[in-house]
Coordinates of C-alpha atoms and ligand atoms in Angstrom, one line a residue:
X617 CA -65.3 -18.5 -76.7
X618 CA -63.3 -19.5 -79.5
X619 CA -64.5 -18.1 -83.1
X620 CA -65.5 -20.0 -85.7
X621 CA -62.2 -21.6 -87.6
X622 CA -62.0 -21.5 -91.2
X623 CA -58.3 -22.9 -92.1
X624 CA -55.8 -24.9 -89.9
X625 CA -56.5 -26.0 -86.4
X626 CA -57.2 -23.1 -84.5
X627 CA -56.0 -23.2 -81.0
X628 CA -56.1 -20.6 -78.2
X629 CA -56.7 -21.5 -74.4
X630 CA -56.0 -24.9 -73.7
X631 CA -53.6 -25.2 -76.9
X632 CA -49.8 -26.9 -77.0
X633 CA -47.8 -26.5 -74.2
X634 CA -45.8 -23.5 -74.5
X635 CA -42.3 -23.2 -75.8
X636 CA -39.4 -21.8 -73.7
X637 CA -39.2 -17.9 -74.1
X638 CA -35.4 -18.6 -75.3
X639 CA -36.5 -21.2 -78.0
X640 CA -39.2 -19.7 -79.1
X641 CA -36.9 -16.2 -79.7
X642 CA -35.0 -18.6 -82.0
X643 CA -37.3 -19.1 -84.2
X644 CA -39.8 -15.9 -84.2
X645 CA -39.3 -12.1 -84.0
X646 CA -41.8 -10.6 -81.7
X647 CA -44.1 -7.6 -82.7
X648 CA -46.0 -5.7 -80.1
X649 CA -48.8 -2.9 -80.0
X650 CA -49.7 -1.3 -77.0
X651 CA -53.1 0.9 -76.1
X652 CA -52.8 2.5 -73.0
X653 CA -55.9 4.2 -71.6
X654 CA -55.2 7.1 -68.5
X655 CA -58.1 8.8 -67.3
X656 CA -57.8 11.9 -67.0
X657 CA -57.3 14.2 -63.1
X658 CA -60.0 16.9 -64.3
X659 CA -62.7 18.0 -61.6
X660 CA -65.5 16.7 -63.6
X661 CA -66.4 14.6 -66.2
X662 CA -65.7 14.4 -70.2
X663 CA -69.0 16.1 -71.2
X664 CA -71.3 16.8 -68.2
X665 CA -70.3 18.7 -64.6
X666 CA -70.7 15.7 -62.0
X667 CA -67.9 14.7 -59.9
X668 CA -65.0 12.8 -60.6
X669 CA -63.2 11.8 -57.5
X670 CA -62.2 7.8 -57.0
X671 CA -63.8 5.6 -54.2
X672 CA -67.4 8.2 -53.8
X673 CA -70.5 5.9 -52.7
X674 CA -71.9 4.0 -56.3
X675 CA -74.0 6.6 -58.0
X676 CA -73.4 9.6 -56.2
X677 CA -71.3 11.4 -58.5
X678 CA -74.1 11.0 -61.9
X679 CA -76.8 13.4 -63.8
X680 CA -78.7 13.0 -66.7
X681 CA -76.0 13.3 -69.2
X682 CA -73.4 10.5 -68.0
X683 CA -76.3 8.3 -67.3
X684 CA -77.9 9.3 -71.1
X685 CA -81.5 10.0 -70.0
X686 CA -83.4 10.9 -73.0
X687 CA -83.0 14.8 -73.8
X688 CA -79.8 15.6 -72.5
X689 CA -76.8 16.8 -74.5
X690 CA -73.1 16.7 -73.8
X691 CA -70.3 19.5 -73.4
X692 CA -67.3 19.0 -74.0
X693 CA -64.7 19.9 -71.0
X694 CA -62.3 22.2 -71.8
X695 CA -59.8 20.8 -69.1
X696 CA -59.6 17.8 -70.9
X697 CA -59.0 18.8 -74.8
X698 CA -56.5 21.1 -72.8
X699 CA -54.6 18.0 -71.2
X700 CA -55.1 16.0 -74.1
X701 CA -53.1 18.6 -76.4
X702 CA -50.4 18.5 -73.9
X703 CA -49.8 15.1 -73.6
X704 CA -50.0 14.7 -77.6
X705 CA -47.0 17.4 -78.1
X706 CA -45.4 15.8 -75.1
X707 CA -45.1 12.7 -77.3
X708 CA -44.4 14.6 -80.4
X709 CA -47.5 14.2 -82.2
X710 CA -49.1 16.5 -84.5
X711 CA -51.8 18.2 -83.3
X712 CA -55.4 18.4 -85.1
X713 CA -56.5 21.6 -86.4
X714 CA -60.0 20.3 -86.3
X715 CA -61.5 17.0 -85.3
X716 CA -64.7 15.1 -84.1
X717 CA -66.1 12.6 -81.7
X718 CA -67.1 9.9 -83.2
X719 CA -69.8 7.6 -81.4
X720 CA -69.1 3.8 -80.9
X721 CA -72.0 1.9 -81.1
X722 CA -71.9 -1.9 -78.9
X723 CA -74.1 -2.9 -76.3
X724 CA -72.5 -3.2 -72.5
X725 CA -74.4 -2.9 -69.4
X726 CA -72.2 -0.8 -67.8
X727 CA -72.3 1.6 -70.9
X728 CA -75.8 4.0 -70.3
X729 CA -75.8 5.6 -73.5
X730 CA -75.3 2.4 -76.1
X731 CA -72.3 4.0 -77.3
X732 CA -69.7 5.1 -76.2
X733 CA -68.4 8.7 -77.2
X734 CA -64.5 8.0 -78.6
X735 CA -62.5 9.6 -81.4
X736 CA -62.4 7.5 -84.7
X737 CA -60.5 8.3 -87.7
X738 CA -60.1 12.4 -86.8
X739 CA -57.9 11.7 -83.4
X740 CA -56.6 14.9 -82.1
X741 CA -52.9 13.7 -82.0
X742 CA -51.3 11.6 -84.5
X743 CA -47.5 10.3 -85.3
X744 CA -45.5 10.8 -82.3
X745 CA -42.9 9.1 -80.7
X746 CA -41.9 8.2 -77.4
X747 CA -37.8 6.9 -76.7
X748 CA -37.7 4.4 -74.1
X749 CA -34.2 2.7 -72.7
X750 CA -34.2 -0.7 -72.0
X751 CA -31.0 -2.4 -69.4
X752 CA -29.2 -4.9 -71.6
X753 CA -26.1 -6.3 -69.8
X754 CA -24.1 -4.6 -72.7
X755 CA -25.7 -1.1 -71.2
X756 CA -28.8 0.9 -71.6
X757 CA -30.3 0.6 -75.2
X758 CA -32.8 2.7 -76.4
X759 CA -35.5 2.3 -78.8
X760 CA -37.8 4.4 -80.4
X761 CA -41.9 3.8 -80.1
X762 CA -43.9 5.3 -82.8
X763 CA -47.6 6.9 -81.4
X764 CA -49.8 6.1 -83.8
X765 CA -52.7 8.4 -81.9
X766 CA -53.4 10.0 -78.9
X767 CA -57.6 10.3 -78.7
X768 CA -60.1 11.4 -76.4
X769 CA -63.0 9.4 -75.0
X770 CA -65.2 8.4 -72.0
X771 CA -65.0 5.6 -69.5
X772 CA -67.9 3.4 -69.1
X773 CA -69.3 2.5 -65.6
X774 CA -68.1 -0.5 -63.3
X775 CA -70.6 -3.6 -63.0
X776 CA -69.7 -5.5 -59.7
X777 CA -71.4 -9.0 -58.7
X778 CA -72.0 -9.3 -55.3
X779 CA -72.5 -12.2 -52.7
X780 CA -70.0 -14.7 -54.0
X781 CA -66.9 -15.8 -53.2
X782 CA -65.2 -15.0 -56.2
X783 CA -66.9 -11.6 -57.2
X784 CA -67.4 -13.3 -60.4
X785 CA -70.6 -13.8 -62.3
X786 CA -70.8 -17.4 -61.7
X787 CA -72.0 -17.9 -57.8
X788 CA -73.3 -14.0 -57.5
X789 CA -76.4 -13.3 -56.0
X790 CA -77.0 -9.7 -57.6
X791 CA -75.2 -7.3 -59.9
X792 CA -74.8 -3.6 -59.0
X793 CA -73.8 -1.3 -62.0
X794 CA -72.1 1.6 -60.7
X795 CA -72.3 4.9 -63.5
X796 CA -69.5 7.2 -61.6
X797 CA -67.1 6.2 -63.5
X798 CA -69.0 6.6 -66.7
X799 CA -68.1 9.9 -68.5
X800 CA -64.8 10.3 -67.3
X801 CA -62.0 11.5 -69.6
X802 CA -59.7 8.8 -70.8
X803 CA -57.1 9.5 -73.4
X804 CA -56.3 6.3 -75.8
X805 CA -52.5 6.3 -76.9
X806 CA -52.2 3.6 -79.5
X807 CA -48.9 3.0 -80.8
X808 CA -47.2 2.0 -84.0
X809 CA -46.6 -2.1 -84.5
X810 CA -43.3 -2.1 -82.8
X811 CA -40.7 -4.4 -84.2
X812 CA -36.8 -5.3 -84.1
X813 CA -36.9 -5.8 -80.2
X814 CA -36.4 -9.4 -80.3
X815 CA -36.0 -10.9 -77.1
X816 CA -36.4 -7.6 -75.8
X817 CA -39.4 -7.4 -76.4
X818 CA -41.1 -7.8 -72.6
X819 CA -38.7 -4.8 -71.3
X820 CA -39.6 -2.9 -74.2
X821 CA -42.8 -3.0 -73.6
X822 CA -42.8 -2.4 -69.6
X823 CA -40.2 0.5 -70.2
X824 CA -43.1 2.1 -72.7
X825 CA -45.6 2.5 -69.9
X826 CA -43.4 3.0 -67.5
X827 CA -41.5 5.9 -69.2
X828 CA -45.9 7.1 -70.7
X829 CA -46.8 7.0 -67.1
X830 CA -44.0 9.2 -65.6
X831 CA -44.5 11.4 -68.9
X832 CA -47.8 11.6 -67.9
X833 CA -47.3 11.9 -64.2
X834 CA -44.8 15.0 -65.0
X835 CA -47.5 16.9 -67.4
X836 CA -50.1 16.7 -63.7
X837 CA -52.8 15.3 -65.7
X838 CA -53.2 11.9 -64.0
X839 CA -52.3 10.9 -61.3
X840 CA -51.5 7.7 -63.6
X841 CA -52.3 5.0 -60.7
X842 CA -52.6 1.6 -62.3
X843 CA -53.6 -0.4 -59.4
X844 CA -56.7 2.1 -59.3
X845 CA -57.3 1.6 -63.0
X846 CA -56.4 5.1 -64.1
X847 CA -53.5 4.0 -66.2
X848 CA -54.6 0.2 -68.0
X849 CA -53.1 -1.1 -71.4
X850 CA -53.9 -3.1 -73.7
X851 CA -51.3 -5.8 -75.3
X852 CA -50.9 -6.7 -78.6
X853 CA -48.3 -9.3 -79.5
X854 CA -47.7 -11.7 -82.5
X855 CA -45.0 -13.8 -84.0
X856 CA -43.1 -13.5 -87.0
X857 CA -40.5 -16.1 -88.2
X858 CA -37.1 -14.8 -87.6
X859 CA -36.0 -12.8 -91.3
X860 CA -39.8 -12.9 -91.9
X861 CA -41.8 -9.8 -93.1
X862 CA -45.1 -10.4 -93.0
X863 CA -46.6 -9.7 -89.4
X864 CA -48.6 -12.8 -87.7
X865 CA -51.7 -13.0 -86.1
X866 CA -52.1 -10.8 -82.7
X867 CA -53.6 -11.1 -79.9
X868 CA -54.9 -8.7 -77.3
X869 CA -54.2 -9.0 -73.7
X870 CA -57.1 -6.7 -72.1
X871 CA -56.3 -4.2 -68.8
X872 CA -53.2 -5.4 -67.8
X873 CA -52.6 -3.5 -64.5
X874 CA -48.7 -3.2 -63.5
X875 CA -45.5 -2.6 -64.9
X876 CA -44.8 -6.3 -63.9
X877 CA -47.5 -7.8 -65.4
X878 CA -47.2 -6.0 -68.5
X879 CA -43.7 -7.8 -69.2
X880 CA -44.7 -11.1 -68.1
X881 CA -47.9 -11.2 -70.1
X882 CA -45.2 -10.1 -73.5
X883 CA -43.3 -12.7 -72.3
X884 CA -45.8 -15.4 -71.5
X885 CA -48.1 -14.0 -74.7
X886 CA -44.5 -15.2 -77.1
X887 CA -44.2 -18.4 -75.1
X888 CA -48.2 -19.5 -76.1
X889 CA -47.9 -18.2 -79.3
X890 CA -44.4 -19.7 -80.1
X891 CA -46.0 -23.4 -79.2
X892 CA -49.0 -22.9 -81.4
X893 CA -47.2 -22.1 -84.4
X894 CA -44.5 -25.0 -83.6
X895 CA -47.3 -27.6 -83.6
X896 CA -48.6 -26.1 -87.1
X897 CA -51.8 -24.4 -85.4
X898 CA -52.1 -20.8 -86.1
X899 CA -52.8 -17.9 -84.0
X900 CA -56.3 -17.0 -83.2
X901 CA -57.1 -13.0 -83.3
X902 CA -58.6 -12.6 -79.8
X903 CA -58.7 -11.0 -76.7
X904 CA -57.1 -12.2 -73.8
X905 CA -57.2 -12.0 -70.3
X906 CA -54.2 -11.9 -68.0
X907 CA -53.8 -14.0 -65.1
X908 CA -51.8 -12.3 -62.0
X909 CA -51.7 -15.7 -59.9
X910 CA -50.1 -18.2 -63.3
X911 CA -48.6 -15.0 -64.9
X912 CA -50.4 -16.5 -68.1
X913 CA -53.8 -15.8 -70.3
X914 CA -56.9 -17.1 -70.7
X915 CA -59.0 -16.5 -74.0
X916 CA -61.6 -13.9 -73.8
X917 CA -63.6 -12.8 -76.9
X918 CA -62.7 -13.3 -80.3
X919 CA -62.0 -11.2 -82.9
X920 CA -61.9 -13.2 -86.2
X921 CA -64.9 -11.2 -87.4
X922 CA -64.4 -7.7 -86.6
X923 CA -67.3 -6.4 -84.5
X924 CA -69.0 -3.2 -86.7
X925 CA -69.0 -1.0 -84.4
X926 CA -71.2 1.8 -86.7
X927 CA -68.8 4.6 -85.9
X928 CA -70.3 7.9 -86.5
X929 CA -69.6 11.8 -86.3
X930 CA -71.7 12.6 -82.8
X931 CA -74.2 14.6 -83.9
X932 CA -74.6 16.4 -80.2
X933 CA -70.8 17.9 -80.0
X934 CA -69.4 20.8 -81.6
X935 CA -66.0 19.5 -83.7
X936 CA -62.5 20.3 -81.5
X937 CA -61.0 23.5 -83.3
X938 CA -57.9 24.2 -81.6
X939 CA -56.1 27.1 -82.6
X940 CA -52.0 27.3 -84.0
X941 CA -51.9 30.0 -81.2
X942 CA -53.8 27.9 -78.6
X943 CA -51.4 24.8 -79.2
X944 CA -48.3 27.1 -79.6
X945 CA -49.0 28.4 -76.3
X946 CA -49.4 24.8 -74.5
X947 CA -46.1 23.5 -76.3
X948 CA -44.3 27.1 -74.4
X949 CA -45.5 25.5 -70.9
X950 CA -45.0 22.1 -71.0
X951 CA -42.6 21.4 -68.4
X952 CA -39.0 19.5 -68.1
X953 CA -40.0 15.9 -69.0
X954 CA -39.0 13.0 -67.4
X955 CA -35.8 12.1 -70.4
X956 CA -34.3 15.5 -70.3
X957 CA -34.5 15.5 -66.2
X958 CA -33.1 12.2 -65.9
X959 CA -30.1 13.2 -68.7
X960 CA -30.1 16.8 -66.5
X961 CA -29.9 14.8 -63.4
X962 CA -27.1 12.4 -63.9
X963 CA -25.0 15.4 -65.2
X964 CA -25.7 17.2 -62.2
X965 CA -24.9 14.5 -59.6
X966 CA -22.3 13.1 -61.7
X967 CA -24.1 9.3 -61.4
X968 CA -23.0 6.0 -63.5
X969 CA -25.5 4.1 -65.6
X970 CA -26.5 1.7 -63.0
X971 CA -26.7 4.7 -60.3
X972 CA -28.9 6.0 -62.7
X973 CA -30.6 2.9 -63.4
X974 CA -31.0 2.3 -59.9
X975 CA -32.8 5.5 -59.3
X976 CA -35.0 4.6 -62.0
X977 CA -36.5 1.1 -61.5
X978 CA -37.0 2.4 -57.4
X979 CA -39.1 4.8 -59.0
X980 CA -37.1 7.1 -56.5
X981 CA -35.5 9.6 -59.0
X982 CA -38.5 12.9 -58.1
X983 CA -38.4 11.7 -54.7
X984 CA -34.7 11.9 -54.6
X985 CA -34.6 15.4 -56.7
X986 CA -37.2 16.7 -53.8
X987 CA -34.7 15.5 -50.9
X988 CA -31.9 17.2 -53.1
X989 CA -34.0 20.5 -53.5
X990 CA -34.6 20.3 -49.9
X991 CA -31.3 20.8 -49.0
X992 CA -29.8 17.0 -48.9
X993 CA -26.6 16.1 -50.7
X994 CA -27.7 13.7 -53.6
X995 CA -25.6 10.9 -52.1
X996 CA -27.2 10.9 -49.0
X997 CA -30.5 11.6 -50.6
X998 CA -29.8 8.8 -52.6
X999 CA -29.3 6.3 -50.2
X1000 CA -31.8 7.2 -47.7
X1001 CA -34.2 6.3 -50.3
X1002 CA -32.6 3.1 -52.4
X1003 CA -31.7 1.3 -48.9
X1004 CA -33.7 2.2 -46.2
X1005 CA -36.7 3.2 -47.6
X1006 CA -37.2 1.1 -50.3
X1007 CA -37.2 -1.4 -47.7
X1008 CA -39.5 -0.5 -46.0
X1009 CA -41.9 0.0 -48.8
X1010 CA -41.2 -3.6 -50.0
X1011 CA -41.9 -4.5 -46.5
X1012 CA -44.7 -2.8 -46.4
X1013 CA -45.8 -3.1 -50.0
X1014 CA -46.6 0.1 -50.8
X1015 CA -45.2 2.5 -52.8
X1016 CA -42.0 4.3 -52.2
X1017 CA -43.9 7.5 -53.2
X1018 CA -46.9 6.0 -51.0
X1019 CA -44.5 5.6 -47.7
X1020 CA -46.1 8.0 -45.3
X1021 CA -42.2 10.5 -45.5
X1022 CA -42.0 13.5 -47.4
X1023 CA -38.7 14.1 -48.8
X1024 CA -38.4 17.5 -46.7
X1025 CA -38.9 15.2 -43.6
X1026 CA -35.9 12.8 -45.1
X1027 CA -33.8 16.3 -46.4
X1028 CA -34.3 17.2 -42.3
X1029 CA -32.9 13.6 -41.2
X1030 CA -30.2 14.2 -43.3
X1031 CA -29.2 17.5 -42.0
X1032 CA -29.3 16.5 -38.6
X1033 CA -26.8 13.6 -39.0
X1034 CA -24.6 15.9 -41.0
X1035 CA -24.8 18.5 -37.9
X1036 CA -23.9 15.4 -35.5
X1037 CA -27.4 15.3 -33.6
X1038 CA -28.1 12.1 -34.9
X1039 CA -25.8 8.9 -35.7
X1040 CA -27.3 6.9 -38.3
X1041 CA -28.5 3.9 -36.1
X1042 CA -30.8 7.3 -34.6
X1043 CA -31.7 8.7 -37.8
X1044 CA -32.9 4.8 -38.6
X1045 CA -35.0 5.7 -35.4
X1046 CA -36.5 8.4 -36.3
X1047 CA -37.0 7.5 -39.5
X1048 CA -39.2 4.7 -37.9
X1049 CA -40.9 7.7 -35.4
X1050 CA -42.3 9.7 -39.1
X1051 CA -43.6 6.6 -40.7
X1052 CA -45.3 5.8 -37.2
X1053 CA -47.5 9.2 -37.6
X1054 CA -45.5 10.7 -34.7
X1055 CA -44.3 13.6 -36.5
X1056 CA -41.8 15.7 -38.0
X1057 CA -38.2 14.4 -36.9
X1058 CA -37.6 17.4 -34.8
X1059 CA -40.9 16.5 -33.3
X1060 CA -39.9 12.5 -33.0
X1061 CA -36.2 13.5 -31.8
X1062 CA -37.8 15.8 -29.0
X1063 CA -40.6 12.8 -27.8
X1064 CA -38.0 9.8 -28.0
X1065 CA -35.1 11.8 -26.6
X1066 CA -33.2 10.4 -29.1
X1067 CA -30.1 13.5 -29.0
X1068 CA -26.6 12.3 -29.9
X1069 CA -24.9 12.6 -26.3
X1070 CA -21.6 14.7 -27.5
X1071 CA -21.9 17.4 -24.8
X1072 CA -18.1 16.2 -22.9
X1073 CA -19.4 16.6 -19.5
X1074 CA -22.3 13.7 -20.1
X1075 CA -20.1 11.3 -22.3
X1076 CA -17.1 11.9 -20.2
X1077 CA -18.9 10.1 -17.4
X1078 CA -20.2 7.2 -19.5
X1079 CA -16.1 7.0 -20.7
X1080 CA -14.8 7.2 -17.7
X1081 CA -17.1 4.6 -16.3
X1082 CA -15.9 1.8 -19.3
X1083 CA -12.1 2.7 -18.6
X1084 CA -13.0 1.9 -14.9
X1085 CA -15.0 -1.3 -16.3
X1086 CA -12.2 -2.9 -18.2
X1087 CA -8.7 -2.0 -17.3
X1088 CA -7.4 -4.6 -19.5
X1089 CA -8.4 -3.0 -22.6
X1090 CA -7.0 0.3 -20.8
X1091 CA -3.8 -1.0 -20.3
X1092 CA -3.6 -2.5 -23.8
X1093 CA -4.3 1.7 -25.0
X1094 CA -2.5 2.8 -22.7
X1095 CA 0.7 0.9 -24.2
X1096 CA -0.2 1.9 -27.8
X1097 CA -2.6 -0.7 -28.8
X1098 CA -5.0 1.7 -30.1
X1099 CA -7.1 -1.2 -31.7
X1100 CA -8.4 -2.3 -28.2
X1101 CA -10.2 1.0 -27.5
X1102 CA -12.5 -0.4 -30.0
X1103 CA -14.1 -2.3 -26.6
X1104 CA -14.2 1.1 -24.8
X1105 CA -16.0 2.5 -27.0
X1106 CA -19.0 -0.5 -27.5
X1107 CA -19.1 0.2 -23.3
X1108 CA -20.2 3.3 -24.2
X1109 CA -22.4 3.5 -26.4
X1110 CA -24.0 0.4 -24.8
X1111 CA -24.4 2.8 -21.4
X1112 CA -25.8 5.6 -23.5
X1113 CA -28.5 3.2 -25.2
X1114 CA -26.4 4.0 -28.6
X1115 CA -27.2 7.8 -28.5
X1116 CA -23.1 8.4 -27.9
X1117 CA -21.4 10.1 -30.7
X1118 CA -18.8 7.7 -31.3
X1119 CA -16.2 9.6 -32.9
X1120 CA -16.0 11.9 -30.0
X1121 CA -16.3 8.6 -27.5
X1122 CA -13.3 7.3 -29.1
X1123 CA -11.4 10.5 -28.8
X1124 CA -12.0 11.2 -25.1
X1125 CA -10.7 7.4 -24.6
X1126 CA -7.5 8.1 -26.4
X1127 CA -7.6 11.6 -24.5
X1128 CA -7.8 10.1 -21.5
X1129 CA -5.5 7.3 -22.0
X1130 CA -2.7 9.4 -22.5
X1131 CA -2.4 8.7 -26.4
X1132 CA -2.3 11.0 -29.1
Ligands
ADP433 P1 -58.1 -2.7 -82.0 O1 -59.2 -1.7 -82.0 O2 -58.5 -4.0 -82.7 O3 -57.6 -3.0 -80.7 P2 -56.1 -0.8 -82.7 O4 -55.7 -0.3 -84.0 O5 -56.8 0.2 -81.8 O6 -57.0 -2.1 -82.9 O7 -54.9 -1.3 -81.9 C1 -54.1 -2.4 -82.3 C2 -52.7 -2.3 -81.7 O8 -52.0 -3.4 -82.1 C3 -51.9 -1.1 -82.2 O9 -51.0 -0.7 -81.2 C4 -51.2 -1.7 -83.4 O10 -50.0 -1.0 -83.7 C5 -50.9 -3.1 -83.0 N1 -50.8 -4.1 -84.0 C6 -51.4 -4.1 -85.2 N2 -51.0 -5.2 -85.9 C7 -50.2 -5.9 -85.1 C8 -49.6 -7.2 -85.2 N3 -49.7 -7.9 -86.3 N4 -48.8 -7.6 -84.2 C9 -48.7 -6.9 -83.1 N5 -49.3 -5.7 -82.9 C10 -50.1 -5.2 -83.9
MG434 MG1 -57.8 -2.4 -78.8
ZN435 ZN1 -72.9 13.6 -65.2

């Protein structure tokens, strides 16, 4: 639905076909907003006791107050003003002395109540910042993201259709509204217009909620999963002429739901936008709705005429009060955050840019810091987890934090290749063995028999055996042409199945050949 247009062709969905993200960077500047919503890790809900765990049967985890029977009255949960607090100094906000909810007032079927309870114009955090560092391929730039607020509210429930093929509307046979999501903490963190990223502007945004989510992540009050919905955003883009001032006409992208998709709907948001204002339309203010399979937008609802939402102080809830000592107290315990551990970090293990940028986009740098703390040198922690393992995530597509390896288990393959138990075509072997389920690696070492054979006695056999096998090559060592041992030693580690320590097979050889 496209709103009613007053001035100048209005053009939204099916508009001019878009311009080249490099042309259209020509002619405009970009400027992005960005609401993120994360809901919240507490036990139980935003302002009743139910339940708040993900994936319970529908409408098992609900009481009269999240589903707004007449008489009940909310609480609010301490937990959550708690984490809220937190996450606002984490972002350097200033921090309420005294707020209120605020209801908002709309019609939705997966709302019980009619309105939902939010913050309004007395958020509990306001004016932060967040620094974010973008790859350029003149080196890591950083920009500064203004937070505009960080507020509290509750989620609404989940309507699903059922009996179609799409799990859309159109073709269902019945709707099921589901009410345990409703009443869960979220916390909204809106930020300021952001400007001057130019073309930019996609990474900007993607390194924002990627650097909020592993802020948020390190402060243990999400668990900040955005394929299960706990971390979505909001997009907000417009166009400017390039040396313009005056900010154009934004739209929203609604739930965008990965770090990918969050830079390609920036990117593919410009594009639209860019061919619109080249054909002399102008921009319609409107939701949006990203596409994962085209990587582009469809229109959703307009928003030429603000919808009145009736905002109102709740009348049910006590206003927030925290106190300077309360707040002071929370600021003392907020833990290293993710900027000042990566900075610690590349000291520490002495690491370029692109190591460290490496670490970063595999998501691997607190899996590789809990490999390190386990007793693994940070190279080999490094690598275990950039090659091998992020391969077989990829391959797997899941997670490198999801793979089914802790990095004590990794710290332990580590240590036994260091002692010489394991060569690293084993350790690959046993890495295999603890993402089967079978176990620690002492556990899938002991089942596989997969021990280095270095004991002499056992790989003096398997040498003496290839010298006997090919007394060409032997003759070639024998009169110093140390290169041809190289055949030896494959004969041996081909008898021991590739459990030979080769070093030590190579040695013997020479030993035994009467070099050295
Ligand atoms: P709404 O409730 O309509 O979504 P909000 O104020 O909650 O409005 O959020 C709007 C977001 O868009 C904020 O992040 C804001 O900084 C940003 N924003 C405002 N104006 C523009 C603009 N012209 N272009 C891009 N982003 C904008
Ligand atoms: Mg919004
Ligand atoms: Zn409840």
């Amino acid at each position: 639905m496209v709103g009613a247009v007053t001035n100048g062709p209005a053009t939204s969905g099916v508009g001019p076909a878009p311009v080249a993200f490099d042309d259209a960077m020509r002619s405009y500047e970009p400027v992005l907003g960005l609401e993120t919503h994360v809901e919240l890790g507490t036990a139980s809900k935003m302002f009743c006791s139910c339940a708040t765990a993900f994936g319970a049967a529908p409408n098992t985890q609900v009481c009269p107050v999240c589903l707004a029977l007449p008489g009940s009255l909310p609480v609010v949960n301490g937990a959550a003003v708690e984490s809220a607090i937190r996450l606002g100094l984490a972002l350097n906000c200033s921090v309420a002395s005294w707020c209120r909810f605020a209801r908002k007032n709309y019609f939705y079927p997966d709302m019980p109540k009619n309105y939902q309870i939010s913050q309004y114009d007395e958020p509990l955090c306001s004016d932060g910042y967040l620094d974010v560092t973008v790859d350029t391929p003149e080196g890591p730039r950083e920009f500064r993201v203004e937070i505009e607020r960080v507020h509290m509210e509750e989620d609404t429930g989940k309507t699903a259709h059922m009996g179609g093929a799409t799990g859309r509307i159109h073709g269902a046979e019945y709707s099921i509204v589901d009410y345990n999501r409703a009443g869960i903490p979220l916390l909204e963190i809106v930020t300021k217009p952001i400007e001057h990223t130019g073309e930019l502007a996609p990474q900007v945004a993607r390194a924002y909620v990627a650097e909020l989510r592993d802020l948020v992540r390190s402060l243990g009050i999400s668990d900040v999963r955005m394929e299960q919905g706990s971390l979505r955003c909001d997009v907000n883009v417009s166009l400017m002429p390039r040396g313009g001032t005056e900010w154009g006409t934004r739209s929203e992208t609604k739930n965008v739901n990965s770090l990918r998709s969050v830079e390609r709907a920036v990117r593919s948001e410009i594009e639209r936008q860019a061919g619109v204002l080249n054909s002399g339309g102008r921009v319609v203010q409107e939701t949006r709705h990203f596409q994962e399979n085209t990587g582009t937008s469809v229109p959703g609802r307009s928003k030429e005429e603000a919808q009145d939402y009736r905002y109102f102080p709740d009348p049910d809830l006590v206003p927030v009060a925290p106190s300077a000592e309360w707040v002071e107290e929370l600021r003392a315990t907020l833990p290293e955050l993710p900027a000042a551990k990566r900075a610690r970090i590349k000291a520490e293990w002495s690491l370029s840019d692109e190591e460290l940028r490496d670490l970063v986009n595999a998501d691997a740098i607190e899996l590789v810091a809990a490999t390190v703390e386990a007793g693994a040198p940070p190279a080999d922690a490094r690598k275990w987890w950039l090659n091998e393992l992020s391969r077989r995530a990829t391959e797997t597509e899941v997670e490198l934090a999801d793979l089914p390896i802790t990095p004590e288990q990794v710290a332990r393959v580590v240590a036994l290749v260091a002692e010489g138990a394991l060569t690293n075509k084993l350790a690959r072997q046993v890495v295999d063995g603890v993402l089967n389920g079978e176990g620690d690696p002492d556990t899938v070492v002991e089942a596989r028999g997969l021990k280095v054979v270095s004991d002499d006695s056992a790989l003096g056999a398997a040498v003496d055996e290839a010298i006997a096998g090919d007394p060409d090559a032997a003759e070639k060592v024998r009169n110093g042409k140390v290169a041809a041992a190289g055949a030896l030693v494959g004969a041996v580690m081909r008898a021991t199945r590739g459990q030979a320590d080769a070093g030590r097979a190579r040695a013997l050889i020479l030993e035994r050949l009467g070099v050295q």
